[in-house]
Short mmCIF file of N, CA, C and O in Angstrom, two decimals:
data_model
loop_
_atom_site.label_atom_id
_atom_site.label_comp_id
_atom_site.label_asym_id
_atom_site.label_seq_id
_atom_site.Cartn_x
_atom_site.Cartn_y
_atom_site.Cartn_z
N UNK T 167 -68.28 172.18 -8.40
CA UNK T 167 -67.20 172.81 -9.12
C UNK T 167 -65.88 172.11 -8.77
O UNK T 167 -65.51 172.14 -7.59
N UNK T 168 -65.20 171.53 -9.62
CA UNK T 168 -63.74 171.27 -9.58
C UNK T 168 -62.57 172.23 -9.09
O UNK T 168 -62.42 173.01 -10.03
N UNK T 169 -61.89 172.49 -8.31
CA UNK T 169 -61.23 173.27 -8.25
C UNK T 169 -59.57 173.03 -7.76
O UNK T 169 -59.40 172.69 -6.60
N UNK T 170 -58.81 173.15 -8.32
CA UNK T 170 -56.99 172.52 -7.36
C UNK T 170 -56.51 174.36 -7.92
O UNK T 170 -56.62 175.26 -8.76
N UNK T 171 -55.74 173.73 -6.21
CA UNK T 171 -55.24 175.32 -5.69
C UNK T 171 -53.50 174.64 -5.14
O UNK T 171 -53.29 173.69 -4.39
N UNK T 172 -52.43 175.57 -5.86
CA UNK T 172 -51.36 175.48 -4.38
C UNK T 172 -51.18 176.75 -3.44
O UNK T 172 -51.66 177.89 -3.43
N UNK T 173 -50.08 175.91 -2.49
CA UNK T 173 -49.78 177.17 -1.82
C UNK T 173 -48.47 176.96 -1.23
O UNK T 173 -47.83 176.01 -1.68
N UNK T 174 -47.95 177.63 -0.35
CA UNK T 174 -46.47 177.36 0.14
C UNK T 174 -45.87 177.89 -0.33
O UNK T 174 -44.88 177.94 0.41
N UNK T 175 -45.55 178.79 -1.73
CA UNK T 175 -44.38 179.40 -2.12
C UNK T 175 -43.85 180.41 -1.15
O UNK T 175 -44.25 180.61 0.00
N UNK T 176 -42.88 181.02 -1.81
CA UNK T 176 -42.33 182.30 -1.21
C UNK T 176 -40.78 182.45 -1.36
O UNK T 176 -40.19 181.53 -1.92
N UNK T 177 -40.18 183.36 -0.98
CA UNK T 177 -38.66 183.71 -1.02
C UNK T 177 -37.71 182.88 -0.36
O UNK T 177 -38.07 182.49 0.75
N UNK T 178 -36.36 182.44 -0.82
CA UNK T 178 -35.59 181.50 -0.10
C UNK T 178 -34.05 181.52 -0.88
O UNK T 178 -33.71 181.59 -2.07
N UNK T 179 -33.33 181.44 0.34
CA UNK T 179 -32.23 181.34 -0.59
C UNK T 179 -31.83 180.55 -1.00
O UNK T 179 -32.54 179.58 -0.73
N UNK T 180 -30.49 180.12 -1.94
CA UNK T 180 -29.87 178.91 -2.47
C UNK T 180 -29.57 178.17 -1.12
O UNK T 180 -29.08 178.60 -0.08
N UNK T 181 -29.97 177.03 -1.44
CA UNK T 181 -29.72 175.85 -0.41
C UNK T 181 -30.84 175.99 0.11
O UNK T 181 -30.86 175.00 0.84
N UNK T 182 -32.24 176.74 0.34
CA UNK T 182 -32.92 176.33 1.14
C UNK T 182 -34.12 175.82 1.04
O UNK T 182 -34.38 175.95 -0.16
N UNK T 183 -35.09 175.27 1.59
CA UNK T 183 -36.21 174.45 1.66
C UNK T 183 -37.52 175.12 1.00
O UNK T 183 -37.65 176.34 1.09
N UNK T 184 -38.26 174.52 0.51
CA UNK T 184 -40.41 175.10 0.45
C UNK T 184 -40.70 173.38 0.23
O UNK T 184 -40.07 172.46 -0.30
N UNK T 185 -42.32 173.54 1.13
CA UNK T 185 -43.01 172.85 0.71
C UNK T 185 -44.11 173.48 -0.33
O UNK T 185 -44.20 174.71 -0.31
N UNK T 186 -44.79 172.90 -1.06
CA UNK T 186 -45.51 173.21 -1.98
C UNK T 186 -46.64 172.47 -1.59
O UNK T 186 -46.39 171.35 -1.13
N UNK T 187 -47.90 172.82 -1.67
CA UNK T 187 -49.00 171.81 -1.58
C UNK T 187 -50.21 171.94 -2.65
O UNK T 187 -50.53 173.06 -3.03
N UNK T 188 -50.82 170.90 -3.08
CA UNK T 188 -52.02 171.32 -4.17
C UNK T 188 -53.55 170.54 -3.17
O UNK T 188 -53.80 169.70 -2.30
N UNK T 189 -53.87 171.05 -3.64
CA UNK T 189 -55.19 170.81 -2.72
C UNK T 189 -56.28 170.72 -3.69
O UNK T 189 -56.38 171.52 -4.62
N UNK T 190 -57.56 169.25 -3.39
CA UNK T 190 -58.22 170.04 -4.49
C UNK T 190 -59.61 169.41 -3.84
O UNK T 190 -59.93 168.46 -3.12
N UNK T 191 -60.38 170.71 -4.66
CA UNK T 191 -61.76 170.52 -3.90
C UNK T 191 -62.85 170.46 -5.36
O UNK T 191 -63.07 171.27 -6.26
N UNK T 192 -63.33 169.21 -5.10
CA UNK T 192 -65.33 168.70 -5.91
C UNK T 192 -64.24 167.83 -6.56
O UNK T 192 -64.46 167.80 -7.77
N UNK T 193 -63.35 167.24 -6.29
CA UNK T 193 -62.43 165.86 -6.93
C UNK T 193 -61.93 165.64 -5.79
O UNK T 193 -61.59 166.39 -4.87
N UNK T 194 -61.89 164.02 -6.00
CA UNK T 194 -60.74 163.05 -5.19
C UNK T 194 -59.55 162.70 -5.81
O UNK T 194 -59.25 161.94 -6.73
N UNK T 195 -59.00 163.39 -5.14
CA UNK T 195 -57.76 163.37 -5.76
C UNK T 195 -56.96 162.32 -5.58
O UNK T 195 -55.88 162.39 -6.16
N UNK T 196 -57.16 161.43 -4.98
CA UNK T 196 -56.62 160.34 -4.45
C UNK T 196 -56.78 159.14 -5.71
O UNK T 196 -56.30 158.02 -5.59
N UNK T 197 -57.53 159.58 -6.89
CA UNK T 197 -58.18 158.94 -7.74
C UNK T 197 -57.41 160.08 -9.26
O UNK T 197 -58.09 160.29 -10.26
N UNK T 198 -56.43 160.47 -9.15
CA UNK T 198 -56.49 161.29 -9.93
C UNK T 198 -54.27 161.67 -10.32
O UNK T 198 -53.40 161.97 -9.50
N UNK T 199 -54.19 161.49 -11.50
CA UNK T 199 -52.61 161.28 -11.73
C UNK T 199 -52.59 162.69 -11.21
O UNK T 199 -53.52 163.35 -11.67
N UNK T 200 -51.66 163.46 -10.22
CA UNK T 200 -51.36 164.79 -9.76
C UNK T 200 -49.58 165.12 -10.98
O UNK T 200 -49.04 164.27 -11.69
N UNK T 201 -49.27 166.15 -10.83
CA UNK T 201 -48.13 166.47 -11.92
C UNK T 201 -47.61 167.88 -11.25
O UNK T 201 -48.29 168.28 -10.30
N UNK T 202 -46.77 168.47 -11.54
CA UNK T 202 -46.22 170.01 -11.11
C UNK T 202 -45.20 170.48 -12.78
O UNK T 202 -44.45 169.94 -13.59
N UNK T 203 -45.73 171.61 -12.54
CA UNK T 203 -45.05 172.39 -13.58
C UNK T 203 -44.36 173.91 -12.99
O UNK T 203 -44.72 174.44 -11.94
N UNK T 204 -43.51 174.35 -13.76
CA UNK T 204 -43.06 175.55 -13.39
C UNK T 204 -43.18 176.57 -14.17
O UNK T 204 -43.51 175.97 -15.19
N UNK T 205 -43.17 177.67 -14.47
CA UNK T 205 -42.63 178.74 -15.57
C UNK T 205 -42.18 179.94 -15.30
O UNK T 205 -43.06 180.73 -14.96
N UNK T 206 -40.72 180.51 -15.36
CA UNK T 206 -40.09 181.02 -15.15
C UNK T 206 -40.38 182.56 -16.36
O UNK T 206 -40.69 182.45 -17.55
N UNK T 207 -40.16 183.82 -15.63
CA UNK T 207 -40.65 184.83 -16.63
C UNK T 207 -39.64 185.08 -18.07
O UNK T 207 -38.47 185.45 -18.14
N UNK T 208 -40.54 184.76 -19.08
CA UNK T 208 -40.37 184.83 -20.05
C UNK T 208 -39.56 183.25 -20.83
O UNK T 208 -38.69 183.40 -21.69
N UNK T 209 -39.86 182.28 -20.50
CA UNK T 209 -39.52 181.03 -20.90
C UNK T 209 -40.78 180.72 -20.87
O UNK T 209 -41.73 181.47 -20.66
N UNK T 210 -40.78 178.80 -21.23
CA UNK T 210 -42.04 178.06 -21.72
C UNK T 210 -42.09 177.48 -20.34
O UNK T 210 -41.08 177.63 -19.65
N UNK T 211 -43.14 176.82 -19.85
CA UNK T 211 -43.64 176.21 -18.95
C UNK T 211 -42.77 174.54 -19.02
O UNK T 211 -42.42 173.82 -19.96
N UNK T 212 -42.70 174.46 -17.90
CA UNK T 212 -41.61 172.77 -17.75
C UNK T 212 -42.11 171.83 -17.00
O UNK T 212 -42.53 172.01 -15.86
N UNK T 213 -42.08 170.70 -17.62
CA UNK T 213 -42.73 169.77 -16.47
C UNK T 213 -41.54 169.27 -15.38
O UNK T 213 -40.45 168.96 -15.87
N UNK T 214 -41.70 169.18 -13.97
CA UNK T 214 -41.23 169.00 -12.92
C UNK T 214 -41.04 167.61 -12.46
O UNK T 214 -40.19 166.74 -12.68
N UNK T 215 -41.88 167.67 -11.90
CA UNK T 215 -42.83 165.73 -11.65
C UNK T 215 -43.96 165.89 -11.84
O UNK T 215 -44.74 166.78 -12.16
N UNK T 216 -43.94 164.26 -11.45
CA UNK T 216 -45.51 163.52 -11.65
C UNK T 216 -45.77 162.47 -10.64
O UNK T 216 -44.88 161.65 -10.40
N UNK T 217 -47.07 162.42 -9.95
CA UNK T 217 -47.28 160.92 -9.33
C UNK T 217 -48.59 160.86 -9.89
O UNK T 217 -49.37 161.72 -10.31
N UNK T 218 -48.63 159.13 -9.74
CA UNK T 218 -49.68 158.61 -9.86
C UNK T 218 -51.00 158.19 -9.65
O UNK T 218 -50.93 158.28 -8.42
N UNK T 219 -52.32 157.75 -9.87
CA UNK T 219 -52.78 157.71 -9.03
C UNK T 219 -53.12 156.31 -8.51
O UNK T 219 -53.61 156.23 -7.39
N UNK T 220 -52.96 155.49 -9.03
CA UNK T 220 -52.78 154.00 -8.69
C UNK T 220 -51.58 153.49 -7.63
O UNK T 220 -52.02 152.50 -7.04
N UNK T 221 -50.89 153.64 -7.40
CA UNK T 221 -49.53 152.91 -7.15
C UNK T 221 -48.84 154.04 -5.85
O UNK T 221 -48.45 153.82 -4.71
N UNK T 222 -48.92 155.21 -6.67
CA UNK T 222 -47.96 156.77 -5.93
C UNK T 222 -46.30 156.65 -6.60
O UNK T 222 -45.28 157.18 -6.17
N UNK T 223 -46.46 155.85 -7.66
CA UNK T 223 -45.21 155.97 -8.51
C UNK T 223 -44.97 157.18 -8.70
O UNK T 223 -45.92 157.93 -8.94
N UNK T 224 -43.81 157.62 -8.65
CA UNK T 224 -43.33 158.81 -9.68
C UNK T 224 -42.46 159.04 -10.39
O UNK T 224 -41.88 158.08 -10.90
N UNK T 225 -41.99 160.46 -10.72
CA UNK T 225 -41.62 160.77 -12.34
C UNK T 225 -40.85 162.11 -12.04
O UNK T 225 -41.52 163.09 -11.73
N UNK T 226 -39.74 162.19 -12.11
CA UNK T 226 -38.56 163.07 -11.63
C UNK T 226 -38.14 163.95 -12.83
O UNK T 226 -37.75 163.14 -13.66
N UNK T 227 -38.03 165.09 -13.29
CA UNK T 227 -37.42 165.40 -14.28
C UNK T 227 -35.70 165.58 -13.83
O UNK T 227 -35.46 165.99 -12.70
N UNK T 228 -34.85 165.34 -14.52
CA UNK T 228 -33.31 165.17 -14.08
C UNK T 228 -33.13 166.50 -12.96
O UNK T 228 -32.99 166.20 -11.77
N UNK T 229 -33.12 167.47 -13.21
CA UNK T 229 -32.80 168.91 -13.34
C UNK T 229 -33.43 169.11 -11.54
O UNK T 229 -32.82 170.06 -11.04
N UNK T 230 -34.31 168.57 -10.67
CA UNK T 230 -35.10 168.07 -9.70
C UNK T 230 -34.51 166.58 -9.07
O UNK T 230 -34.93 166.35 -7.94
N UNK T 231 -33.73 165.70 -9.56
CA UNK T 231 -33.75 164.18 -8.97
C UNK T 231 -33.26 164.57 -7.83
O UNK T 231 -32.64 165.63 -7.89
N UNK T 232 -33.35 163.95 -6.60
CA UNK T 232 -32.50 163.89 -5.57
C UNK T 232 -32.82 165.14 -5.02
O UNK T 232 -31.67 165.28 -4.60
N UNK T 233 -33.35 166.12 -4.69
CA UNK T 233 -33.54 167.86 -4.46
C UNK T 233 -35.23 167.59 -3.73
O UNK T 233 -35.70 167.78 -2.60
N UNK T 234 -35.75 167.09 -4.92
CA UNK T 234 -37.65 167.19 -4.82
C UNK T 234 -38.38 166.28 -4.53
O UNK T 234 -38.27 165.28 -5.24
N UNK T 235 -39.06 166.26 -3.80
CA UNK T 235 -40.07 164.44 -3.50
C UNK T 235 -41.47 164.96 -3.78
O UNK T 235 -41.88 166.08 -3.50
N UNK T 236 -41.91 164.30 -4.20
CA UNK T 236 -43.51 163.97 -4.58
C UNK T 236 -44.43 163.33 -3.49
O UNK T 236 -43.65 162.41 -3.25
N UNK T 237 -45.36 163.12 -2.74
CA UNK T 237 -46.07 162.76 -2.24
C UNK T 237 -47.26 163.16 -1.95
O UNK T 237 -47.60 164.35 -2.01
N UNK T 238 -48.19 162.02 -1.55
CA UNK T 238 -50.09 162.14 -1.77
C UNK T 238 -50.14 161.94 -0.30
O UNK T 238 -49.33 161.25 0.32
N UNK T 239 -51.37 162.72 0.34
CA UNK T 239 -51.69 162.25 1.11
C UNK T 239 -53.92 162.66 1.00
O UNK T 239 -54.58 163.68 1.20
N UNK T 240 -54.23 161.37 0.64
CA UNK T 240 -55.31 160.93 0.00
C UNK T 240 -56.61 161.63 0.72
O UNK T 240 -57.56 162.26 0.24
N UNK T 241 -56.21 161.19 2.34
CA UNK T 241 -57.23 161.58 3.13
C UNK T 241 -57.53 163.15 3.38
O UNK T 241 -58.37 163.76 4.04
N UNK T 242 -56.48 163.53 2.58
CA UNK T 242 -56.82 165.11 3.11
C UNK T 242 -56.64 166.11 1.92
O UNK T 242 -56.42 167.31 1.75
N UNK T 243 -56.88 164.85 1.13
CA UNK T 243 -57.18 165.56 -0.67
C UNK T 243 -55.96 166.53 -0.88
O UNK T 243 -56.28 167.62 -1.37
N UNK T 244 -54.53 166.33 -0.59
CA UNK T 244 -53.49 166.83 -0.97
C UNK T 244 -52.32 165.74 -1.80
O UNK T 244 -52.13 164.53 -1.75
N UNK T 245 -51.66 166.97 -2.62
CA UNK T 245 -50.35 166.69 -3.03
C UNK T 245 -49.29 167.43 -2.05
O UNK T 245 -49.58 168.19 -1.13
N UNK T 246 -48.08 167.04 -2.42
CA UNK T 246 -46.70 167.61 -1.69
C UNK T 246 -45.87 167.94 -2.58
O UNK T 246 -45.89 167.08 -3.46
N UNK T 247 -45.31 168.55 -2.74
CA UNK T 247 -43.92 168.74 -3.40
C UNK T 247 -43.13 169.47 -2.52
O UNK T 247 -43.06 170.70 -2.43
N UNK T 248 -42.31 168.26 -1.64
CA UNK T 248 -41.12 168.82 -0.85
C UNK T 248 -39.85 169.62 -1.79
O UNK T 248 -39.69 169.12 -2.91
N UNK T 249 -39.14 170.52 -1.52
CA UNK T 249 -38.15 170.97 -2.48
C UNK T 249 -36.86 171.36 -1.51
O UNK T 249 -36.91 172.27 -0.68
N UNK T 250 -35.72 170.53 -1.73
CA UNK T 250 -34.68 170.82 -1.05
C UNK T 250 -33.57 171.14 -1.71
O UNK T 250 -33.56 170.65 -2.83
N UNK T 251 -32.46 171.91 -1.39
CA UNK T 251 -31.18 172.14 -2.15
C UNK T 251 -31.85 173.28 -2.94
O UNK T 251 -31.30 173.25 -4.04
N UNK T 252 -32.85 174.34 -2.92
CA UNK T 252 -33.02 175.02 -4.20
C UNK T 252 -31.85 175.86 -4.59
O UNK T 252 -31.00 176.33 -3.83
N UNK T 253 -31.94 175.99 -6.00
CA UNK T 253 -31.14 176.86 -7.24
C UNK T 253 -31.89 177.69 -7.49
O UNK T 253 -33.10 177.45 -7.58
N UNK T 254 -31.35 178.98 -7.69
CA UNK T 254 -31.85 180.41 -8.30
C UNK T 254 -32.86 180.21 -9.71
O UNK T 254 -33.69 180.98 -10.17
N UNK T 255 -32.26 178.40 -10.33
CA UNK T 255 -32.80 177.99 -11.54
C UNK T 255 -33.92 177.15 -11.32
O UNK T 255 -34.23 176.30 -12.16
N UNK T 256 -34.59 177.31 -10.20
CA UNK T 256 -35.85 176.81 -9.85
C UNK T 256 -36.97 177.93 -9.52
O UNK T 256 -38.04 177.71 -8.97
N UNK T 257 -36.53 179.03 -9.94
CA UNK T 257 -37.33 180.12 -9.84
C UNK T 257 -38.56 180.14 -10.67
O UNK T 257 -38.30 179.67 -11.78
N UNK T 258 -39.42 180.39 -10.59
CA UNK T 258 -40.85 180.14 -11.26
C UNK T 258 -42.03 180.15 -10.64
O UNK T 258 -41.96 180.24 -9.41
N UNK T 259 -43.26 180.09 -11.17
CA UNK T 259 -44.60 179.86 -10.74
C UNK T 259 -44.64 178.79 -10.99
O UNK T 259 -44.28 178.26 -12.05
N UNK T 260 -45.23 178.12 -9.71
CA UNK T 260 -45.12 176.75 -10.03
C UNK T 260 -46.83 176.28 -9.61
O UNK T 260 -47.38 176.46 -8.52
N UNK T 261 -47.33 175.74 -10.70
CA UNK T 261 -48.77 175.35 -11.27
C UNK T 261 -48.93 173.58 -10.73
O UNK T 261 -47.87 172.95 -10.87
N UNK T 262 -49.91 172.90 -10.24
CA UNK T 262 -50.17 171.45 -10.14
C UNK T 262 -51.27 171.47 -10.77
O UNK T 262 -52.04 172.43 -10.67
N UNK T 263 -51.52 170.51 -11.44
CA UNK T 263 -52.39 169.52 -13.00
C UNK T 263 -52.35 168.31 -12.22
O UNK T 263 -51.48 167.76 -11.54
N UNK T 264 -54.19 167.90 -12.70
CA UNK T 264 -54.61 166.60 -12.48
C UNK T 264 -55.53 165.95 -13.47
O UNK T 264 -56.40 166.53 -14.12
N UNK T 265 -55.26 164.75 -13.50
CA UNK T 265 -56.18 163.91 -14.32
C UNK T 265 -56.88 162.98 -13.95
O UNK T 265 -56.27 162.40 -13.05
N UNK T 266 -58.23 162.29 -14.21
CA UNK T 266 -58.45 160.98 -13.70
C UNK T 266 -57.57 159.97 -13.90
O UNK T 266 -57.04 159.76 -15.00
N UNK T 267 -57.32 159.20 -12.72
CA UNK T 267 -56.83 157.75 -13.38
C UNK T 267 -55.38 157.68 -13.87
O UNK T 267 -54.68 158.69 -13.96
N UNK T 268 -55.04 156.74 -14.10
CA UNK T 268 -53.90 156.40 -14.93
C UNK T 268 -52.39 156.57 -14.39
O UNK T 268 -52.32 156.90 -13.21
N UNK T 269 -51.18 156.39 -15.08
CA UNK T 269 -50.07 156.75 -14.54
C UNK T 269 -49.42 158.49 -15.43
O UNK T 269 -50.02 159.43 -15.97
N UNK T 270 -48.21 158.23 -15.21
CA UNK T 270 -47.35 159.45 -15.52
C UNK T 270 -47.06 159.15 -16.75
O UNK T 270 -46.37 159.99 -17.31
N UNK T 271 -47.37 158.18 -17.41
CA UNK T 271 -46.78 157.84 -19.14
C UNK T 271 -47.15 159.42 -20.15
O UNK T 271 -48.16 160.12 -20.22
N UNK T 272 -45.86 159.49 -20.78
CA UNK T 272 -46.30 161.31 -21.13
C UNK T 272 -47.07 162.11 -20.52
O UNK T 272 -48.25 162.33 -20.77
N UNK T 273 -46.25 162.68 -19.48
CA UNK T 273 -47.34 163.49 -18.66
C UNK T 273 -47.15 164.73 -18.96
O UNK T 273 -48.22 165.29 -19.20
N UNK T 274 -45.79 165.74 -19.09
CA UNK T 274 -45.05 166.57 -20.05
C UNK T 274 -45.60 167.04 -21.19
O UNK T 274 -45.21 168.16 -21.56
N UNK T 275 -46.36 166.50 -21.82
CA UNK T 275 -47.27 166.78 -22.94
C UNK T 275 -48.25 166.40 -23.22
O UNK T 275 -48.59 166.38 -24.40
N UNK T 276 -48.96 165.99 -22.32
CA UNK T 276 -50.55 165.51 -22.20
C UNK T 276 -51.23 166.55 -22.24
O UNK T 276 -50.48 167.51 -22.06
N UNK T 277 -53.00 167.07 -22.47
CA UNK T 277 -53.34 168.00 -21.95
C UNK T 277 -53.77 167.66 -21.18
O UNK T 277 -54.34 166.57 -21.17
N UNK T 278 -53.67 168.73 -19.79
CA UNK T 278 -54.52 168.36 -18.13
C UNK T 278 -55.90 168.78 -17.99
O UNK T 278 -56.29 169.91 -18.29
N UNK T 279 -56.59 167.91 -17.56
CA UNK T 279 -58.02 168.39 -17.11
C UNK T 279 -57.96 169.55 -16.33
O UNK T 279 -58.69 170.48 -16.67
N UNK T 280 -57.24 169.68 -15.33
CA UNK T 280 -57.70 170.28 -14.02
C UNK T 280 -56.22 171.16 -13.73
O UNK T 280 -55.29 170.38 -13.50
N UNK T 281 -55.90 172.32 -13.70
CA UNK T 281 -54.96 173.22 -13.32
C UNK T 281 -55.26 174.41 -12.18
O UNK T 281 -56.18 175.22 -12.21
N UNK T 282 -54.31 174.29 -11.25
CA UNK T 282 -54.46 175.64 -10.45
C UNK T 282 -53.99 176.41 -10.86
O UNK T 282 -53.25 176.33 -11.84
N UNK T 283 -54.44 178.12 -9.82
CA UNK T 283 -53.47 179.34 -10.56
C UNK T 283 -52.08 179.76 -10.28
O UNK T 283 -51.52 180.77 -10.70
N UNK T 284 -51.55 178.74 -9.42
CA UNK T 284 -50.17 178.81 -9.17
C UNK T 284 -49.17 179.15 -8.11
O UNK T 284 -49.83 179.86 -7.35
N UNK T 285 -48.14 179.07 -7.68
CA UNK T 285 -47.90 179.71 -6.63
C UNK T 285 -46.45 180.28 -7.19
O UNK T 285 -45.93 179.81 -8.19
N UNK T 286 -45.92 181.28 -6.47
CA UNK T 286 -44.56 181.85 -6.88
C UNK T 286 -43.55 181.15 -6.01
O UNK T 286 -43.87 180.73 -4.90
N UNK T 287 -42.30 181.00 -6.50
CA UNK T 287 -40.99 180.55 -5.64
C UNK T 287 -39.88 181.43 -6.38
O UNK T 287 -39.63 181.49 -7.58
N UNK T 288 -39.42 181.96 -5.53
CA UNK T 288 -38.37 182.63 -5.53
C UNK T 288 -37.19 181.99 -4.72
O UNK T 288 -37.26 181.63 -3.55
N UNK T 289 -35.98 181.88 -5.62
CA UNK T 289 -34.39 181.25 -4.94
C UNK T 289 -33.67 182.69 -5.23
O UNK T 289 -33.66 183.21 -6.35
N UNK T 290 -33.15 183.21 -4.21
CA UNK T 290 -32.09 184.63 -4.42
C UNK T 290 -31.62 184.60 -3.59
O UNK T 290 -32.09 184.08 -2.58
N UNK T 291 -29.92 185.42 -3.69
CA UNK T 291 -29.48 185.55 -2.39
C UNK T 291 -29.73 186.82 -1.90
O UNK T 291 -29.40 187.12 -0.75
#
């Protein structure tokens, strides 16, 4: 069975830190483009970033540059999504999507093979 899970969310105020992690088990993920999405209640779902699975290139949405880092670490079948500086406007469930292969070229509107059920982040003061 395929399965990617995150975890790490939770409550925080403006300015402060979460790591996020996706994990995934009956795939190598190390072999596999990883992505993060968010969705905030009652809006559409947004793409965040993306890394790759060739290279570990990635893919920043503006709104995130400079705040969020992306990183793989292969051997232990994880993603990262460090998140620093958060905004109240980063509030959401935030979901990681994987694919075999390939880079981040339209990743925003691709459909994903492989989705977890999400984790919550909350920014409040």
């Amino acid at each position: 069975q395929v399965q990617v899970a995150e975890s790490g969310g939770g409550v925080v105020r403006p300015g402060g830190s979460l790591r996020l992690s996706c994990v995934a088990s009956g795939l190598p993920l190390g072999y596999y483009v990883v992505a993060w999405f968010r969705q905030a209640p009652g809006k559409e779902r947004e793409g965040v970033s993306c890394i790759s699975s060739s290279d570990f290139s990635t893919d920043y949405k503006d709104f995130v540059k400079g705040r969020f880092t992306l990183t793989r670490d292969n051997a232990r079948n994880t993603v990262f999504l460090q998140m620093n500086d958060l905004k109240p406007e980063d509030t959401g469930v935030y979901f990681c999507a994987a694919d075999p292969y390939g880079d981040c070229s339209g990743w925003e509107t691709v459909s994903w093979d492989h989705w977890g059920q999400g984790t919550q982040v909350t920014v409040s003061t």
